[in-house]
PDB file of C-alpha atoms in Angstrom:
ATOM      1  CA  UNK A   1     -98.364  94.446 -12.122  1.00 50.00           C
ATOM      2  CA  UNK A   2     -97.738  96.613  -9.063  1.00 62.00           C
ATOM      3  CA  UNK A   3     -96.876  95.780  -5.425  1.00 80.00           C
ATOM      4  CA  UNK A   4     -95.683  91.892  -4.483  1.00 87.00           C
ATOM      5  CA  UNK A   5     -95.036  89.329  -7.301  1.00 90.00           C
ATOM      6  CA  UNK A   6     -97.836  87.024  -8.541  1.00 90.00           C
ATOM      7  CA  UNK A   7     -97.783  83.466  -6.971  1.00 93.00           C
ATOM      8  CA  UNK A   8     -95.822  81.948  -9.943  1.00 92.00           C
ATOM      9  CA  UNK A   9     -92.935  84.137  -9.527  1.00 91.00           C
ATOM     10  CA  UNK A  10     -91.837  81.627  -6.628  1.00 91.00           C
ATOM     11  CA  UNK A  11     -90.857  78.876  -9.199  1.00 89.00           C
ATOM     12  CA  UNK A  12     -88.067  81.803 -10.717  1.00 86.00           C
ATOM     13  CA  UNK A  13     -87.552  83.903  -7.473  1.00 90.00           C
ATOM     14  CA  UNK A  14     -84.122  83.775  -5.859  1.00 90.00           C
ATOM     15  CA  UNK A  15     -80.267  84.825  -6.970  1.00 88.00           C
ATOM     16  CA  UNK A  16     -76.809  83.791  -6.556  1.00 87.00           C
ATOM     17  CA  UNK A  17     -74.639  85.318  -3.515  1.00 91.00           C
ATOM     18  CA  UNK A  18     -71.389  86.767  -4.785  1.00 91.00           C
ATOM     19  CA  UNK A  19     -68.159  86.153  -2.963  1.00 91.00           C
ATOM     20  CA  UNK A  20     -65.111  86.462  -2.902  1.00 91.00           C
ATOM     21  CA  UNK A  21     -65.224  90.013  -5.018  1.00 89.00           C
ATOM     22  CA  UNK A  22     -67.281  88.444  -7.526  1.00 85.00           C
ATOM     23  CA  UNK A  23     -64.907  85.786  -8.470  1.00 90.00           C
ATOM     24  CA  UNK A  24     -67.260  82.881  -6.930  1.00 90.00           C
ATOM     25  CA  UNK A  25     -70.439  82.495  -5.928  1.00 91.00           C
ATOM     26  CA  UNK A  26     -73.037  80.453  -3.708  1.00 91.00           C
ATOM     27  CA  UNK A  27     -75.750  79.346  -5.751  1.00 92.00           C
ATOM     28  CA  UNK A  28     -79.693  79.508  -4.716  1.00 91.00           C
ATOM     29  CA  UNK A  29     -81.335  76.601  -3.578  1.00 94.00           C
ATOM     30  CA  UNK A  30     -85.120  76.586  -2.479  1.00 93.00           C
ATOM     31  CA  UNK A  31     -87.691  73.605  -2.087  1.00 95.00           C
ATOM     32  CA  UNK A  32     -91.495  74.089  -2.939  1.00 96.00           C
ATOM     33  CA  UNK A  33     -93.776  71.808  -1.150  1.00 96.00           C
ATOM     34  CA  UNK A  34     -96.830  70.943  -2.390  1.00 95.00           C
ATOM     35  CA  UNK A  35     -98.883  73.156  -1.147  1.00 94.00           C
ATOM     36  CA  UNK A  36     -96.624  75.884  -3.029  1.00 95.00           C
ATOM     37  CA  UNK A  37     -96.794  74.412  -6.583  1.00 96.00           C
ATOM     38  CA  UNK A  38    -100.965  74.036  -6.096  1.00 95.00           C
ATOM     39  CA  UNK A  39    -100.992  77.922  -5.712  1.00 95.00           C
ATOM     40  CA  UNK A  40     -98.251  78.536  -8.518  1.00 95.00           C
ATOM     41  CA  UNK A  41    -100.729  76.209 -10.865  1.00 96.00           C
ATOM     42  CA  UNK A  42    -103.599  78.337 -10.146  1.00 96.00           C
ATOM     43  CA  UNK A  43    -101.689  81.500 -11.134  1.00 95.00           C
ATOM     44  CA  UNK A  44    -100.105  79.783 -14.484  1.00 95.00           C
ATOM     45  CA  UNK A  45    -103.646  79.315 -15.666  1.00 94.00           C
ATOM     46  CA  UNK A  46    -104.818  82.961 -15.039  1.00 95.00           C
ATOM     47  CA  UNK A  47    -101.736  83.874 -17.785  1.00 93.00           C
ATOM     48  CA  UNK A  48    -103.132  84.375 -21.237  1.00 91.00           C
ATOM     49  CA  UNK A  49    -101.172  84.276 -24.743  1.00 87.00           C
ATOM     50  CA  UNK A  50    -101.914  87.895 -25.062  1.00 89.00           C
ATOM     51  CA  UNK A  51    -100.289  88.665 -21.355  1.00 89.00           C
ATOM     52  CA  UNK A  52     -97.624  86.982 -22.742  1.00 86.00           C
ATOM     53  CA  UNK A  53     -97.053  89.181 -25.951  1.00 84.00           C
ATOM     54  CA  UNK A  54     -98.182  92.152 -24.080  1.00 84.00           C
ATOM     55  CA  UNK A  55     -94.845  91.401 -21.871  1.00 82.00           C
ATOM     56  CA  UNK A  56     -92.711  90.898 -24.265  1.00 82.00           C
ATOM     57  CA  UNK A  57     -93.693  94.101 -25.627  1.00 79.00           C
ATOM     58  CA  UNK A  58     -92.921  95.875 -22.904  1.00 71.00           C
ATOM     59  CA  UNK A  59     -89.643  93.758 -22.007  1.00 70.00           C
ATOM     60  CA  UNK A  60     -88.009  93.615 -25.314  1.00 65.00           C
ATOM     61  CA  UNK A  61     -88.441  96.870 -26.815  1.00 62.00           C
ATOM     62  CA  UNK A  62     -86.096  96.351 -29.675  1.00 61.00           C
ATOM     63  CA  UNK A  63     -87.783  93.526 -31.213  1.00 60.00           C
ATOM     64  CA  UNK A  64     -91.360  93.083 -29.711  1.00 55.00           C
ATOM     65  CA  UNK A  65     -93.297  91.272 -32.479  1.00 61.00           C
ATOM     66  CA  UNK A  66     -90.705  88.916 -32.879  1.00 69.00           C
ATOM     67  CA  UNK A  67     -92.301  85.563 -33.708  1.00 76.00           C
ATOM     68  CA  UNK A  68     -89.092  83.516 -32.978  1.00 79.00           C
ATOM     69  CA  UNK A  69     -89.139  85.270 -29.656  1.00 79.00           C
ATOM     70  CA  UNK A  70     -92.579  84.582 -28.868  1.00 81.00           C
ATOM     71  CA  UNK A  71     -92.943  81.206 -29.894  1.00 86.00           C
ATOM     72  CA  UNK A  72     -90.052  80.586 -27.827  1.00 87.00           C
ATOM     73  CA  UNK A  73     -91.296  82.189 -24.678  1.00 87.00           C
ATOM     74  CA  UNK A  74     -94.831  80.432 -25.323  1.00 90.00           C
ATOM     75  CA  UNK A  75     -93.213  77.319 -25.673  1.00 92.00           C
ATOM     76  CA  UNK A  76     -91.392  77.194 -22.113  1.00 91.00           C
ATOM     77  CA  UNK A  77     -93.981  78.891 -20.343  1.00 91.00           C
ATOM     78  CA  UNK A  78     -96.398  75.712 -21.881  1.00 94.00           C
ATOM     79  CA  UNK A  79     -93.946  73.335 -20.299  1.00 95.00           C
ATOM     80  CA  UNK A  80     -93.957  75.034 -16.721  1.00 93.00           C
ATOM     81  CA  UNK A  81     -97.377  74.687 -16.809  1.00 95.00           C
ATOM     82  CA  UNK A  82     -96.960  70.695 -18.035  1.00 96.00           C
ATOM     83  CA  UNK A  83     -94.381  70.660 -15.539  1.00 95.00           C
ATOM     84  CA  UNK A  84     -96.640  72.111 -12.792  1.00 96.00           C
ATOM     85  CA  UNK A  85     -99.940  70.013 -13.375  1.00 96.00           C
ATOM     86  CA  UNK A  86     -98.038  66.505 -13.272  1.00 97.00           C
ATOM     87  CA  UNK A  87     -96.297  67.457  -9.653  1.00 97.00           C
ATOM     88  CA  UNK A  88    -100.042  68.457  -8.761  1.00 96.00           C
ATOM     89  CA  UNK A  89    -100.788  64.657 -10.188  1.00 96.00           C
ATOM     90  CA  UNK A  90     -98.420  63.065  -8.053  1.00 97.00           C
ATOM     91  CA  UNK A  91     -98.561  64.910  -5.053  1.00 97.00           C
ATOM     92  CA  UNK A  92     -95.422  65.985  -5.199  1.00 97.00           C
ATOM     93  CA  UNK A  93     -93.294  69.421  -4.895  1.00 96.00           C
ATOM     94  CA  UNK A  94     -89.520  70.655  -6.245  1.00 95.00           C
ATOM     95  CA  UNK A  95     -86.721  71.943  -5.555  1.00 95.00           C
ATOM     96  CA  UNK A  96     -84.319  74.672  -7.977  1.00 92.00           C
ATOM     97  CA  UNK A  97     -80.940  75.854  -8.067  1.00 91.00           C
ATOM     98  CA  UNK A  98     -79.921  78.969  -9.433  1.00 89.00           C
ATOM     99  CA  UNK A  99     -76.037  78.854 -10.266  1.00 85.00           C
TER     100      UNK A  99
END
């Protein structure tokens, strides 16, 4: 996909600040309200098994029809999804650090 990232980048987006010549760091931190995780739910259901394997194809060139890999990958993108649809349920939103 070209141009901006798709709505359910937002739940991954963000990286650590180095400091102190790379020795440290400050982590991310970012809160989602509501209103974020209903549009990151929409996009998680657009996502198909076979966009799935069709990026791990392209992002794991060494071993791309690696079952292990893809069950794996299928199984944590299934729980965002879980994850996603209860804070829906309960009104609620999240917050992430990176670090």
């Amino acid at each position: 996909q070209s141009g901006s990232p798709r709505a359910a980048y937002r739940m991954f987006e963000g990286s650590i600040t180095e400091v102190n010549g790379g020795w440290e760091y400050l982590p991310w931190v970012r809160a989602l309200a509501p209103d974020d995780i209903a549009v990151i739910a929409a996009d998680l259901e657009t996502i198909t098994e076979r966009d799935i394997e069709a990026s791990l194809k392209d992002h794991y060139s060494r071993h791309p029809d690696d079952d292990d890999e893809r069950s794996y990958v299928t199984e944590n993108f299934d729980k965002a999804r879980r994850f996603v649809r209860g804070l829906i349920e309960d009104g609620r939103g999240f917050a992430y650090l990176i670090g």
